Rosetta silent file (secondary structure, phi, psi, omega in degrees, C-alpha in Angstrom):
SEQUENCE: MNSYQHIVVGVDLSPESHQVIERAVQIAKNHNAKLLLAHIIEPLAFAYGGDIPMDLTEVQEQLQTQAKGQLHKLAQQFAIDQTQCHLLVGQPAAELHQLATEHKSELIIVGSHGRRGLALILGSTANGVLHGAHCDVLAVRIQER
SCORE:     score description
SCORE:     0.000 S_00000001
   1 L     0.000  136.230 -141.914   25.099   -4.838   -9.312 S_00000001
   2 L   -70.152  154.701  144.405   22.294   -3.368   -6.371 S_00000001
   3 L  -111.627  155.707  146.465   18.564   -4.442   -6.650 S_00000001
   4 L     4.860   94.633  172.996   15.735   -1.394   -6.317 S_00000001
   5 L  -109.979  -32.484  116.706   15.032   -0.209   -2.779 S_00000001
   6 E  -164.600 -176.436 -140.362   13.019    2.563   -4.389 S_00000001
   7 E  -102.342  140.285  164.802   11.080    2.768   -7.086 S_00000001
   8 L   -79.521  164.499  103.080    8.691    5.870   -9.228 S_00000001
   9 L  -130.570  132.157   72.346    5.963    4.558  -11.794 S_00000001
  10 L    39.470  102.238  163.038    4.854    7.215  -13.439 S_00000001
  11 L  -126.745  175.619  179.247    1.075    6.399  -14.296 S_00000001
  12 L   -97.587  -39.104 -155.357   -1.089    8.110  -17.116 S_00000001
  13 L    80.144   21.841  152.491   -4.262    7.002  -15.526 S_00000001
  14 L   -54.974  101.914 -125.283   -5.762    5.414  -18.174 S_00000001
  15 L   -44.493  -62.325  176.361   -7.188    1.499  -18.440 S_00000001
  16 L   -52.106   -1.524 -177.161   -3.380    1.230  -19.210 S_00000001
  17 H   -44.226  -47.901 -157.984   -2.303    2.085  -16.137 S_00000001
  18 H   -65.523   -4.921 -157.522   -3.198   -1.516  -14.345 S_00000001
  19 H   -80.859  -53.378 -155.620   -0.113   -3.360  -17.066 S_00000001
  20 H   -65.530   -8.563 -171.518    2.457   -0.811  -15.892 S_00000001
  21 H   -99.702   -5.669 -173.186    1.547   -1.106  -11.716 S_00000001
  22 H   -90.608  -56.560 -163.713    1.100   -4.973  -12.287 S_00000001
  23 H   -65.427  -39.670  166.835    4.881   -5.128  -13.353 S_00000001
  24 H   -41.371  -53.479 -154.987    5.694   -2.392  -10.452 S_00000001
  25 H   -83.086  176.042  161.885    4.484   -4.341   -7.884 S_00000001
  26 H   108.911  -56.637  171.127    6.216   -7.697   -9.642 S_00000001
  27 H   -79.941  -51.298  175.109    9.330   -5.524   -9.382 S_00000001
  28 H   -36.949  -70.386  177.619    8.719   -4.110   -6.070 S_00000001
  29 H   -49.469  -44.284  168.740    8.510   -7.318   -4.568 S_00000001
  30 H   -44.884  -52.525 -163.110   11.531   -9.258   -6.411 S_00000001
  31 H  -109.242    5.191  158.942   13.657   -6.689   -4.801 S_00000001
  32 L    89.637   33.784 -107.592   11.831   -6.012   -1.222 S_00000001
  33 L  -165.929  152.044 -123.931   11.368   -2.077   -2.693 S_00000001
  34 L  -121.842  176.731  163.331    9.402    0.949   -1.498 S_00000001
  35 L  -159.605  112.954  162.507    6.500    1.946   -4.560 S_00000001
  36 L   -87.458  159.157  150.144    5.606    5.705   -5.038 S_00000001
  37 E  -156.165  146.022 -153.270    3.371    5.642   -7.951 S_00000001
  38 E  -152.049  120.486 -178.235    2.715    9.284   -9.118 S_00000001
  39 E  -103.266  139.494  147.910    0.535   10.923  -11.546 S_00000001
  40 E   -59.489  130.980  154.374    1.367   14.400  -13.745 S_00000001
  41 L  -131.945  127.084  178.344   -0.783   17.071  -14.393 S_00000001
  42 L   -88.824  117.121  166.053   -0.122   19.571  -16.706 S_00000001
  43 L   -23.571  129.299 -161.521   -0.896   22.613  -16.380 S_00000001
  44 H   -55.176  -57.283 -168.003   -3.998   23.734  -18.651 S_00000001
  45 H   -48.476   -9.966 -179.140   -1.907   27.060  -19.383 S_00000001
  46 H   -95.083  -20.706  158.702    0.871   24.879  -20.752 S_00000001
  47 L   -94.168   95.783  169.158   -1.797   23.037  -23.118 S_00000001
  48 L   168.171  -24.918  156.065   -3.697   26.118  -24.038 S_00000001
  49 L    83.116  -54.400 -162.841    0.078   28.446  -24.293 S_00000001
  50 L   138.576  -27.768 -164.526   -1.802   31.401  -22.217 S_00000001
  51 L   -78.357   27.937  151.877   -4.393   32.237  -25.938 S_00000001
  52 L   -82.732   71.820 -130.623   -6.780   31.415  -23.359 S_00000001
  53 L   -89.457  103.645  154.296   -8.102   35.200  -21.842 S_00000001
  54 L  -154.012  179.477  172.751   -9.848   33.330  -19.041 S_00000001
  55 L   -75.835  142.989 -160.147   -9.210   32.001  -14.991 S_00000001
  56 L  -154.581    3.933 -177.258   -8.735   28.474  -15.820 S_00000001
  57 H   -59.714 -131.792  178.144   -8.212   28.157  -11.329 S_00000001
  58 H    -1.166  -28.561  150.736  -10.923   26.398  -10.701 S_00000001
  59 H   -67.461  -76.338  177.848  -11.009   23.865  -13.921 S_00000001
  60 H   -30.126    5.852  178.003   -7.442   22.942  -12.931 S_00000001
  61 L  -125.973  -42.182  156.210   -8.464   22.465   -9.616 S_00000001
  62 H   -51.326  -30.395 -166.269  -11.434   19.907  -10.904 S_00000001
  63 H  -109.651  -41.053   58.458   -9.188   17.990  -12.745 S_00000001
  64 H    55.347  -45.743  166.334   -6.450   18.041   -9.926 S_00000001
  65 H   -81.891  -43.547 -118.583   -9.526   16.380   -7.381 S_00000001
  66 H   -99.228  -31.543 -179.549  -10.733   13.989   -9.922 S_00000001
  67 H   -39.843  -68.503 -170.962   -6.835   12.371  -10.779 S_00000001
  68 H   -47.871  -47.789  142.433   -6.411   12.138   -7.100 S_00000001
  69 H    66.420 -125.687 -170.275   -9.470   10.308   -7.098 S_00000001
  70 H  -101.633  -63.140  141.871   -8.155    8.052   -9.462 S_00000001
  71 H    -3.441  -45.192 -152.023   -4.788    8.160   -8.479 S_00000001
  72 H   -88.304  -74.502 -172.202   -6.102    6.570   -5.003 S_00000001
  73 H   -34.948  -15.048 -148.318   -8.464    3.943   -6.461 S_00000001
  74 H  -115.333  -22.370  170.405   -6.106    2.560   -8.365 S_00000001
  75 H   -59.583  -30.302  179.800   -3.445    2.397   -5.252 S_00000001
  76 L   -65.510  -23.701 -164.212   -6.206    0.402   -3.582 S_00000001
  77 L   -52.767  -68.102 -113.232   -6.252   -1.758   -6.742 S_00000001
  78 L  -131.756   62.060 -174.252   -3.087   -2.993   -6.341 S_00000001
  79 L    -4.695   78.875  138.415   -2.445   -1.971   -2.100 S_00000001
  80 L  -104.349  132.052  150.299   -0.392    0.379   -2.039 S_00000001
  81 L     5.277  123.293 -155.027   -0.654    2.971    0.704 S_00000001
  82 L   -98.287  -14.948  164.132   -2.612    6.080   -0.313 S_00000001
  83 L  -122.854   30.054  143.156    0.556    8.381    0.605 S_00000001
  84 L   -78.015   10.202 -174.270    2.811    6.746   -1.297 S_00000001
  85 E   -85.948  114.806  154.655    0.444    8.545   -4.127 S_00000001
  86 E  -107.265  147.396  105.399    1.755   12.212   -5.470 S_00000001
  87 E  -100.034  140.828 -164.753   -0.132   13.750   -7.591 S_00000001
  88 E  -128.603  132.944 -174.899    2.212   16.642   -9.045 S_00000001
  89 L  -100.974  138.035  146.320    0.968   19.923  -11.579 S_00000001
  90 L   148.919 -129.259  165.836    3.850   19.960  -14.638 S_00000001
  91 L   -84.737  120.888  163.308    5.949   18.389  -17.229 S_00000001
  92 H   -23.791  -98.388 -174.283    5.311   14.733  -17.101 S_00000001
  93 H   -70.329   17.768  156.086    9.117   13.541  -17.076 S_00000001
  94 H  -115.587   29.818  154.843   10.981   16.679  -14.981 S_00000001
  95 L   -90.330  -59.093 -167.574    8.373   16.206  -12.169 S_00000001
  96 L   -30.311  -53.766  165.783    9.188   11.965  -12.227 S_00000001
  97 L   -53.273  -23.574  174.679   12.710   13.333  -12.210 S_00000001
  98 H   -99.614  -12.203  150.194   12.692   15.272   -9.390 S_00000001
  99 H   -35.895  -13.527 -156.435   10.362   13.042   -7.790 S_00000001
 100 H  -101.796  -65.072 -138.573   12.977    9.983   -8.220 S_00000001
 101 H   -68.996  -15.565 -127.097   15.659   12.207   -6.903 S_00000001
 102 L  -111.234  -32.855  157.391   13.769   13.711   -4.169 S_00000001
 103 L  -110.053   35.748 -135.581   13.448    9.890   -2.675 S_00000001
 104 L   -34.870  118.413 -155.611   15.982    8.714   -4.181 S_00000001
 105 E   -98.019  151.854 -166.897   15.023    6.226   -6.194 S_00000001
 106 E   -93.536   -9.056 -176.421   17.110    3.812   -8.534 S_00000001
 107 E  -147.539  158.838 -172.913   14.348    2.997  -11.154 S_00000001
 108 E  -130.294  121.252   77.962   11.580    5.361  -12.908 S_00000001
 109 E    -0.757  101.887  142.808    8.520    2.944  -14.090 S_00000001
 110 E  -141.200  178.149  154.727    6.523    3.956  -17.168 S_00000001
 111 E  -130.596 -156.929 -155.321    4.874    2.961  -19.931 S_00000001
 112 E  -133.677  108.595  174.896    5.286    2.912  -23.543 S_00000001
 113 L   -77.585    3.871 -147.529    2.967    2.382  -26.649 S_00000001
 114 L    17.971   51.561 -174.581    5.998    2.022  -28.609 S_00000001
 115 L   -69.113  137.117 -171.741    4.346    4.648  -31.038 S_00000001
 116 L  -115.705 -172.370  164.379    6.794    5.531  -34.439 S_00000001
 117 H    70.087 -144.857  167.681    7.151    7.719  -37.373 S_00000001
 118 H   -11.096  -97.491  141.964    5.485   11.251  -36.072 S_00000001
 119 H     8.957 -113.815  168.647    4.422   10.479  -33.191 S_00000001
 120 H   -12.691  -57.302  176.515    8.356    9.142  -31.831 S_00000001
 121 H   -61.254  -18.453  162.374    9.771   12.982  -33.210 S_00000001
 122 L   -69.032  -17.123  164.517    7.426   14.189  -31.210 S_00000001
 123 L    76.841  161.995  168.408    8.507   12.780  -28.119 S_00000001
 124 L  -141.798  162.834  162.878    7.033   11.179  -25.558 S_00000001
 125 H   -84.832  -13.954  168.658    6.896   10.858  -21.959 S_00000001
 126 H   -80.085    9.877  166.484    8.658    7.610  -21.309 S_00000001
 127 H   -87.691  -83.598  153.787   11.503    9.190  -24.137 S_00000001
 128 H    20.703 -111.415 -171.026   10.871   12.077  -22.264 S_00000001
 129 L   -45.033  -26.218 -158.569   12.134   10.589  -18.643 S_00000001
 130 L   -46.695  -53.188 -105.526   14.461    8.172  -20.744 S_00000001
 131 L  -130.412   97.006 -170.776   16.188   11.427  -21.322 S_00000001
 132 L    97.837   -9.184  164.411   17.615   13.171  -18.420 S_00000001
 133 L   -91.317  171.131  170.805   16.953   10.905  -15.246 S_00000001
 134 L  -147.642   63.856  163.722   19.688    9.588  -13.404 S_00000001
 135 L   176.670  157.551 -165.471   18.608    6.244  -12.688 S_00000001
 136 E   -64.861  157.543 -150.850   17.146    3.658  -14.330 S_00000001
 137 E  -137.212  119.192  169.451   13.806    3.728  -16.615 S_00000001
 138 E  -103.651  137.512  153.861   11.929    0.789  -17.209 S_00000001
 139 E   -98.309  122.046 -164.632    9.533    1.238  -19.823 S_00000001
 140 E   -93.933  138.504  158.155    6.455   -1.101  -19.518 S_00000001
 141 E   -77.144  139.786  154.846    4.789   -1.881  -23.115 S_00000001
 142 L   -98.099  121.062  172.901    1.240   -1.592  -23.244 S_00000001
 143 L   -56.460   64.960  175.897   -0.251   -4.436  -24.305 S_00000001
 144 L   -13.267  151.360  149.047   -3.402   -2.565  -27.177 S_00000001
 145 L  -154.438    0.000    0.000   -6.666   -4.810  -26.408 S_00000001
């Protein structure tokens, strides 16, 4: 088995993101791999299905500005260069697949809350990333505190 050279880490910017990044940094060090940190924002139009008769552009831009600051703060805490941070807009699984393909990544790492029942049937980002990835996927089990 070849070692990983390029790893994409998808984070949701929640406090639990630290657990995912800690595991990713450990794996990257073990493989001397390049680490990309990514956060994907779903367009507000996706969330509301176009049902709101108003321009959400300014709100979307504010969300992106806040997310970028949080992403860079996380990167700084883990000594990840800000040039390796990617803030994308779209569907999370699809954007992570695309980013991994563009950077020829061999591994995508995401967090998983291990939901069951209805939440599992409806799917999750981790499940979406797993199904459709052209590389290995590691779902880090989030430990609720």
